[in-house]
């Protein structure tokens, strides 16, 4: 069976849709950034995600990344991906669980699919209480997504539907 590694960062945008999708997959290990743990609680999604096998960001050296070199996972999904994590991916920074799994998946030639939150200069997002929040991603955020699209082995998708279609090609 193909196992999926699914990283969640501290983003509210796309979070509920990603949670709905991933809990219906039965071969997923979920990796959480420290901010993701907080944001998941704010959006009251921790019970929805509780059946998933979760790996938390507790060890700076991230020894769990060895699983990518050992071929445990056929694909890495990062969804949703904050502008912070996308910036770190693009500049090769590996100082957290999520940035380490992104780097190690790349070094192990495991395909990566990323759903960034910051995809357009203006967007409507939902706050934890369901309120609409206007967000205006900065040029640097959009440029980093454009740079990520150029990475070999990385597919950037624009919504959960596209993520679903992309993931199906790896299963
Ligand atoms: C309620 C809430 C929602 C957030 N949603 C987003 C988001 O959609 N996109 C984003 O780039 N950052 C968002 N953030 C900010 C990130 O959580 C913050 O930049 C964090 O440091 C990212 O860390 P990580 O990339 O390691 O998960 C949100 C923060 C809060 C409190």
mmCIF file of C-alpha atoms and ligand atoms in Angstrom:
data_model
loop_
_atom_site.group_PDB
_atom_site.id
_atom_site.type_symbol
_atom_site.label_atom_id
_atom_site.label_comp_id
_atom_site.label_asym_id
_atom_site.label_seq_id
_atom_site.Cartn_x
_atom_site.Cartn_y
_atom_site.Cartn_z
ATOM 1 C CA UNK A 1 0.000 0.000 0.000
ATOM 2 C CA UNK A 2 1.210 3.528 -0.834
ATOM 3 C CA UNK A 3 1.543 5.673 2.282
ATOM 4 C CA UNK A 4 0.999 9.408 2.070
ATOM 5 C CA UNK A 5 2.853 11.969 4.173
ATOM 6 C CA UNK A 6 0.634 15.027 4.661
ATOM 7 C CA UNK A 7 2.097 18.176 6.225
ATOM 8 C CA UNK A 8 -0.217 20.842 7.648
ATOM 9 C CA UNK A 9 1.132 24.328 8.421
ATOM 10 C CA UNK A 10 -0.446 27.097 10.488
ATOM 11 C CA UNK A 11 -2.940 28.302 7.884
ATOM 12 C CA UNK A 12 -6.684 28.798 8.264
ATOM 13 C CA UNK A 13 -7.233 29.127 4.520
ATOM 14 C CA UNK A 14 -8.130 25.715 2.972
ATOM 15 C CA UNK A 15 -7.717 24.080 6.407
ATOM 16 C CA UNK A 16 -11.264 22.738 6.824
ATOM 17 C CA UNK A 17 -11.365 21.392 3.240
ATOM 18 C CA UNK A 18 -7.989 19.705 3.693
ATOM 19 C CA UNK A 19 -9.113 18.119 6.987
ATOM 20 C CA UNK A 20 -12.331 16.846 5.359
ATOM 21 C CA UNK A 21 -10.354 15.250 2.570
ATOM 22 C CA UNK A 22 -7.462 13.730 4.485
ATOM 23 C CA UNK A 23 -9.537 12.056 7.221
ATOM 24 C CA UNK A 24 -11.190 9.972 4.513
ATOM 25 C CA UNK A 25 -7.837 8.617 3.347
ATOM 26 C CA UNK A 26 -6.740 5.636 5.436
ATOM 27 C CA UNK A 27 -3.053 5.528 4.579
ATOM 28 C CA UNK A 28 -1.932 8.967 5.749
ATOM 29 C CA UNK A 29 0.582 10.156 8.329
ATOM 30 C CA UNK A 30 -0.084 13.799 9.272
ATOM 31 C CA UNK A 31 2.860 16.055 10.135
ATOM 32 C CA UNK A 32 1.981 19.259 12.006
ATOM 33 C CA UNK A 33 3.943 22.476 12.334
ATOM 34 C CA UNK A 34 3.807 24.072 15.774
ATOM 35 C CA UNK A 35 1.623 26.851 14.369
ATOM 36 C CA UNK A 36 -0.657 24.246 12.764
ATOM 37 C CA UNK A 37 -1.377 22.720 16.176
ATOM 38 C CA UNK A 38 -2.508 26.143 17.411
ATOM 39 C CA UNK A 39 -4.532 27.048 14.321
ATOM 40 C CA UNK A 40 -6.254 23.630 14.215
ATOM 41 C CA UNK A 41 -7.429 24.243 17.797
ATOM 42 C CA UNK A 42 -8.618 27.783 16.898
ATOM 43 C CA UNK A 43 -10.716 26.381 14.025
ATOM 44 C CA UNK A 44 -11.957 23.589 16.344
ATOM 45 C CA UNK A 45 -10.756 20.869 13.988
ATOM 46 C CA UNK A 46 -8.744 18.786 16.468
ATOM 47 C CA UNK A 47 -11.516 16.211 16.983
ATOM 48 C CA UNK A 48 -11.967 15.830 13.223
ATOM 49 C CA UNK A 49 -8.245 15.126 12.857
ATOM 50 C CA UNK A 50 -7.982 12.939 15.961
ATOM 51 C CA UNK A 51 -8.360 9.603 14.072
ATOM 52 C CA UNK A 52 -5.308 10.459 11.939
ATOM 53 C CA UNK A 53 -1.789 9.275 12.790
ATOM 54 C CA UNK A 54 -0.138 12.534 13.810
ATOM 55 C CA UNK A 55 3.551 13.439 14.074
ATOM 56 C CA UNK A 56 4.244 16.607 16.060
ATOM 57 C CA UNK A 57 7.144 19.047 15.814
ATOM 58 C CA UNK A 58 8.973 18.153 19.029
ATOM 59 C CA UNK A 59 12.549 17.340 17.932
ATOM 60 C CA UNK A 60 14.601 20.027 16.140
ATOM 61 C CA UNK A 61 16.684 17.422 14.298
ATOM 62 C CA UNK A 62 13.473 15.814 12.939
ATOM 63 C CA UNK A 63 14.746 12.190 12.924
ATOM 64 C CA UNK A 64 11.421 11.071 11.433
ATOM 65 C CA UNK A 65 12.620 12.366 8.049
ATOM 66 C CA UNK A 66 14.552 9.088 7.707
ATOM 67 C CA UNK A 67 11.252 7.576 6.564
ATOM 68 C CA UNK A 68 11.542 9.465 3.255
ATOM 69 C CA UNK A 69 14.959 7.990 2.498
ATOM 70 C CA UNK A 70 13.635 4.525 3.425
ATOM 71 C CA UNK A 71 10.830 4.791 0.853
ATOM 72 C CA UNK A 72 7.968 4.693 3.370
ATOM 73 C CA UNK A 73 6.033 7.394 1.480
ATOM 74 C CA UNK A 74 5.072 7.565 -2.175
ATOM 75 C CA UNK A 75 4.160 11.259 -2.014
ATOM 76 C CA UNK A 76 4.393 14.274 0.302
ATOM 77 C CA UNK A 77 1.469 16.715 0.437
ATOM 78 C CA UNK A 78 1.859 20.087 2.140
ATOM 79 C CA UNK A 79 -1.640 21.520 2.437
ATOM 80 C CA UNK A 80 -2.367 24.147 3.398
ATOM 81 C CA UNK A 81 1.074 25.787 3.123
ATOM 82 C CA UNK A 82 1.585 29.188 4.780
ATOM 83 C CA UNK A 83 3.541 31.972 3.108
ATOM 84 C CA UNK A 84 6.124 31.441 5.873
ATOM 85 C CA UNK A 85 6.679 27.768 5.036
ATOM 86 C CA UNK A 86 6.657 28.427 1.273
ATOM 87 C CA UNK A 87 9.383 31.071 1.749
ATOM 88 C CA UNK A 88 11.485 28.576 3.718
ATOM 89 C CA UNK A 89 10.962 25.846 1.104
ATOM 90 C CA UNK A 90 12.108 28.172 -1.665
ATOM 91 C CA UNK A 91 15.248 29.290 0.173
ATOM 92 C CA UNK A 92 16.252 25.829 1.382
ATOM 93 C CA UNK A 93 15.671 26.442 5.072
ATOM 94 C CA UNK A 94 15.134 23.283 7.155
ATOM 95 C CA UNK A 95 14.550 24.418 10.734
ATOM 96 C CA UNK A 96 11.239 22.777 11.605
ATOM 97 C CA UNK A 97 9.438 19.472 11.069
ATOM 98 C CA UNK A 98 7.592 20.680 7.945
ATOM 99 C CA UNK A 99 10.610 22.319 6.323
ATOM 100 C CA UNK A 100 12.678 19.225 7.103
ATOM 101 C CA UNK A 101 10.194 16.824 5.510
ATOM 102 C CA UNK A 102 9.984 19.091 2.445
ATOM 103 C CA UNK A 103 13.789 19.111 2.136
ATOM 104 C CA UNK A 104 14.184 15.402 2.804
ATOM 105 C CA UNK A 105 11.409 14.399 0.391
ATOM 106 C CA UNK A 106 13.246 16.422 -2.265
ATOM 107 C CA UNK A 107 16.589 14.791 -1.423
ATOM 108 C CA UNK A 108 14.945 11.347 -1.551
ATOM 109 C CA UNK A 109 13.168 12.089 -4.864
ATOM 110 C CA UNK A 110 9.736 11.633 -3.320
ATOM 111 C CA UNK A 111 7.205 13.713 -5.306
ATOM 112 C CA UNK A 112 5.789 16.722 -3.471
ATOM 113 C CA UNK A 113 2.435 18.475 -3.909
ATOM 114 C CA UNK A 114 1.951 21.899 -2.282
ATOM 115 C CA UNK A 115 -1.284 23.863 -1.803
ATOM 116 C CA UNK A 116 -0.184 27.400 -0.826
ATOM 117 C CA UNK A 117 -2.640 29.803 0.782
ATOM 118 C CA UNK A 118 -1.261 32.851 -1.016
ATOM 119 C CA UNK A 119 -2.186 32.406 -4.659
ATOM 120 C CA UNK A 120 -3.646 35.762 -5.733
ATOM 121 C CA UNK A 121 -3.140 39.436 -4.820
ATOM 122 C CA UNK A 122 -6.541 39.540 -3.152
ATOM 123 C CA UNK A 123 -8.534 36.766 -1.522
ATOM 124 C CA UNK A 124 -11.369 36.088 0.876
ATOM 125 C CA UNK A 125 -10.434 33.808 3.736
ATOM 126 C CA UNK A 126 -12.431 32.536 6.729
ATOM 127 C CA UNK A 127 -11.441 33.318 10.279
ATOM 128 C CA UNK A 128 -11.832 30.789 13.098
ATOM 129 C CA UNK A 129 -15.372 32.024 13.804
ATOM 130 C CA UNK A 130 -16.437 31.776 10.144
ATOM 131 C CA UNK A 131 -16.076 35.502 9.466
ATOM 132 C CA UNK A 132 -14.754 36.571 6.065
ATOM 133 C CA UNK A 133 -11.250 38.053 6.257
ATOM 134 C CA UNK A 134 -9.850 40.026 3.312
ATOM 135 C CA UNK A 135 -6.210 39.046 2.675
ATOM 136 C CA UNK A 136 -3.851 40.817 0.264
ATOM 137 C CA UNK A 137 -0.767 38.613 -0.231
ATOM 138 C CA UNK A 138 2.357 40.678 -0.833
ATOM 139 C CA UNK A 139 4.462 40.510 -3.984
ATOM 140 C CA UNK A 140 7.101 38.551 -2.048
ATOM 141 C CA UNK A 141 4.514 35.889 -1.123
ATOM 142 C CA UNK A 142 3.335 35.497 -4.738
ATOM 143 C CA UNK A 143 6.921 35.518 -6.040
ATOM 144 C CA UNK A 144 7.845 32.710 -3.653
ATOM 145 C CA UNK A 145 4.951 30.594 -4.945
ATOM 146 C CA UNK A 146 6.115 31.284 -8.517
ATOM 147 C CA UNK A 147 9.635 30.162 -7.528
ATOM 148 C CA UNK A 148 8.264 27.011 -5.919
ATOM 149 C CA UNK A 149 6.495 26.113 -9.207
ATOM 150 C CA UNK A 150 9.952 25.937 -10.832
ATOM 151 C CA UNK A 151 11.204 23.266 -8.403
ATOM 152 C CA UNK A 152 11.786 19.899 -9.984
ATOM 153 C CA UNK A 153 9.604 17.244 -8.324
ATOM 154 C CA UNK A 154 7.192 19.803 -6.852
ATOM 155 C CA UNK A 155 3.629 20.353 -8.095
ATOM 156 C CA UNK A 156 1.829 23.477 -6.882
ATOM 157 C CA UNK A 157 -1.970 23.164 -6.905
ATOM 158 C CA UNK A 158 -4.567 25.903 -6.598
ATOM 159 C CA UNK A 159 -7.350 24.230 -4.607
ATOM 160 C CA UNK A 160 -8.369 20.984 -2.926
ATOM 161 C CA UNK A 161 -10.050 19.660 -6.095
ATOM 162 C CA UNK A 162 -6.784 19.973 -8.001
ATOM 163 C CA UNK A 163 -4.951 18.429 -5.045
ATOM 164 C CA UNK A 164 -7.330 15.450 -5.120
ATOM 165 C CA UNK A 165 -6.803 14.924 -8.863
ATOM 166 C CA UNK A 166 -3.035 15.218 -8.463
ATOM 167 C CA UNK A 167 -2.891 12.822 -5.512
ATOM 168 C CA UNK A 168 -4.876 10.209 -7.447
ATOM 169 C CA UNK A 169 -1.991 9.954 -9.923
ATOM 170 C CA UNK A 170 0.291 8.775 -7.068
ATOM 171 C CA UNK A 171 -2.062 6.185 -5.526
HETATM 172 C C1 LIG B 1 -6.170 31.983 12.834
HETATM 173 C C2 LIG B 1 -4.916 32.072 11.988
HETATM 174 C C3 LIG B 1 -4.990 31.779 10.646
HETATM 175 C C4 LIG B 1 -3.835 31.879 9.841
HETATM 176 N N1 LIG B 1 -3.948 31.626 8.522
HETATM 177 C C5 LIG B 1 -2.875 31.793 7.710
HETATM 178 C C6 LIG B 1 -2.992 31.548 6.304
HETATM 179 O O1 LIG B 1 -4.053 31.182 5.782
HETATM 180 N N2 LIG B 1 -1.866 31.713 5.541
HETATM 181 C C7 LIG B 1 -0.667 32.102 6.081
HETATM 182 O O2 LIG B 1 0.304 32.255 5.323
HETATM 183 N N3 LIG B 1 -0.520 32.321 7.422
HETATM 184 C C8 LIG B 1 -1.588 32.169 8.243
HETATM 185 N N4 LIG B 1 -1.454 32.369 9.590
HETATM 186 C C9 LIG B 1 -0.147 32.791 10.145
HETATM 187 C C10 LIG B 1 0.776 31.553 10.421
HETATM 188 O O3 LIG B 1 0.178 30.676 11.355
HETATM 189 C C11 LIG B 1 2.145 32.040 10.923
HETATM 190 O O4 LIG B 1 2.818 32.778 9.918
HETATM 191 C C12 LIG B 1 3.030 30.889 11.402
HETATM 192 O O5 LIG B 1 4.237 31.426 11.930
HETATM 193 C C13 LIG B 1 3.343 29.938 10.282
HETATM 194 O O6 LIG B 1 4.199 28.904 10.753
HETATM 195 P P1 LIG B 1 4.401 27.540 9.913
HETATM 196 O O7 LIG B 1 4.632 27.957 8.500
HETATM 197 O O8 LIG B 1 5.602 26.917 10.537
HETATM 198 O O9 LIG B 1 3.184 26.718 10.111
HETATM 199 C C14 LIG B 1 -2.594 32.273 10.411
HETATM 200 C C15 LIG B 1 -2.543 32.543 11.785
HETATM 201 C C16 LIG B 1 -3.700 32.449 12.563
HETATM 202 C C17 LIG B 1 -3.599 32.772 14.033
#
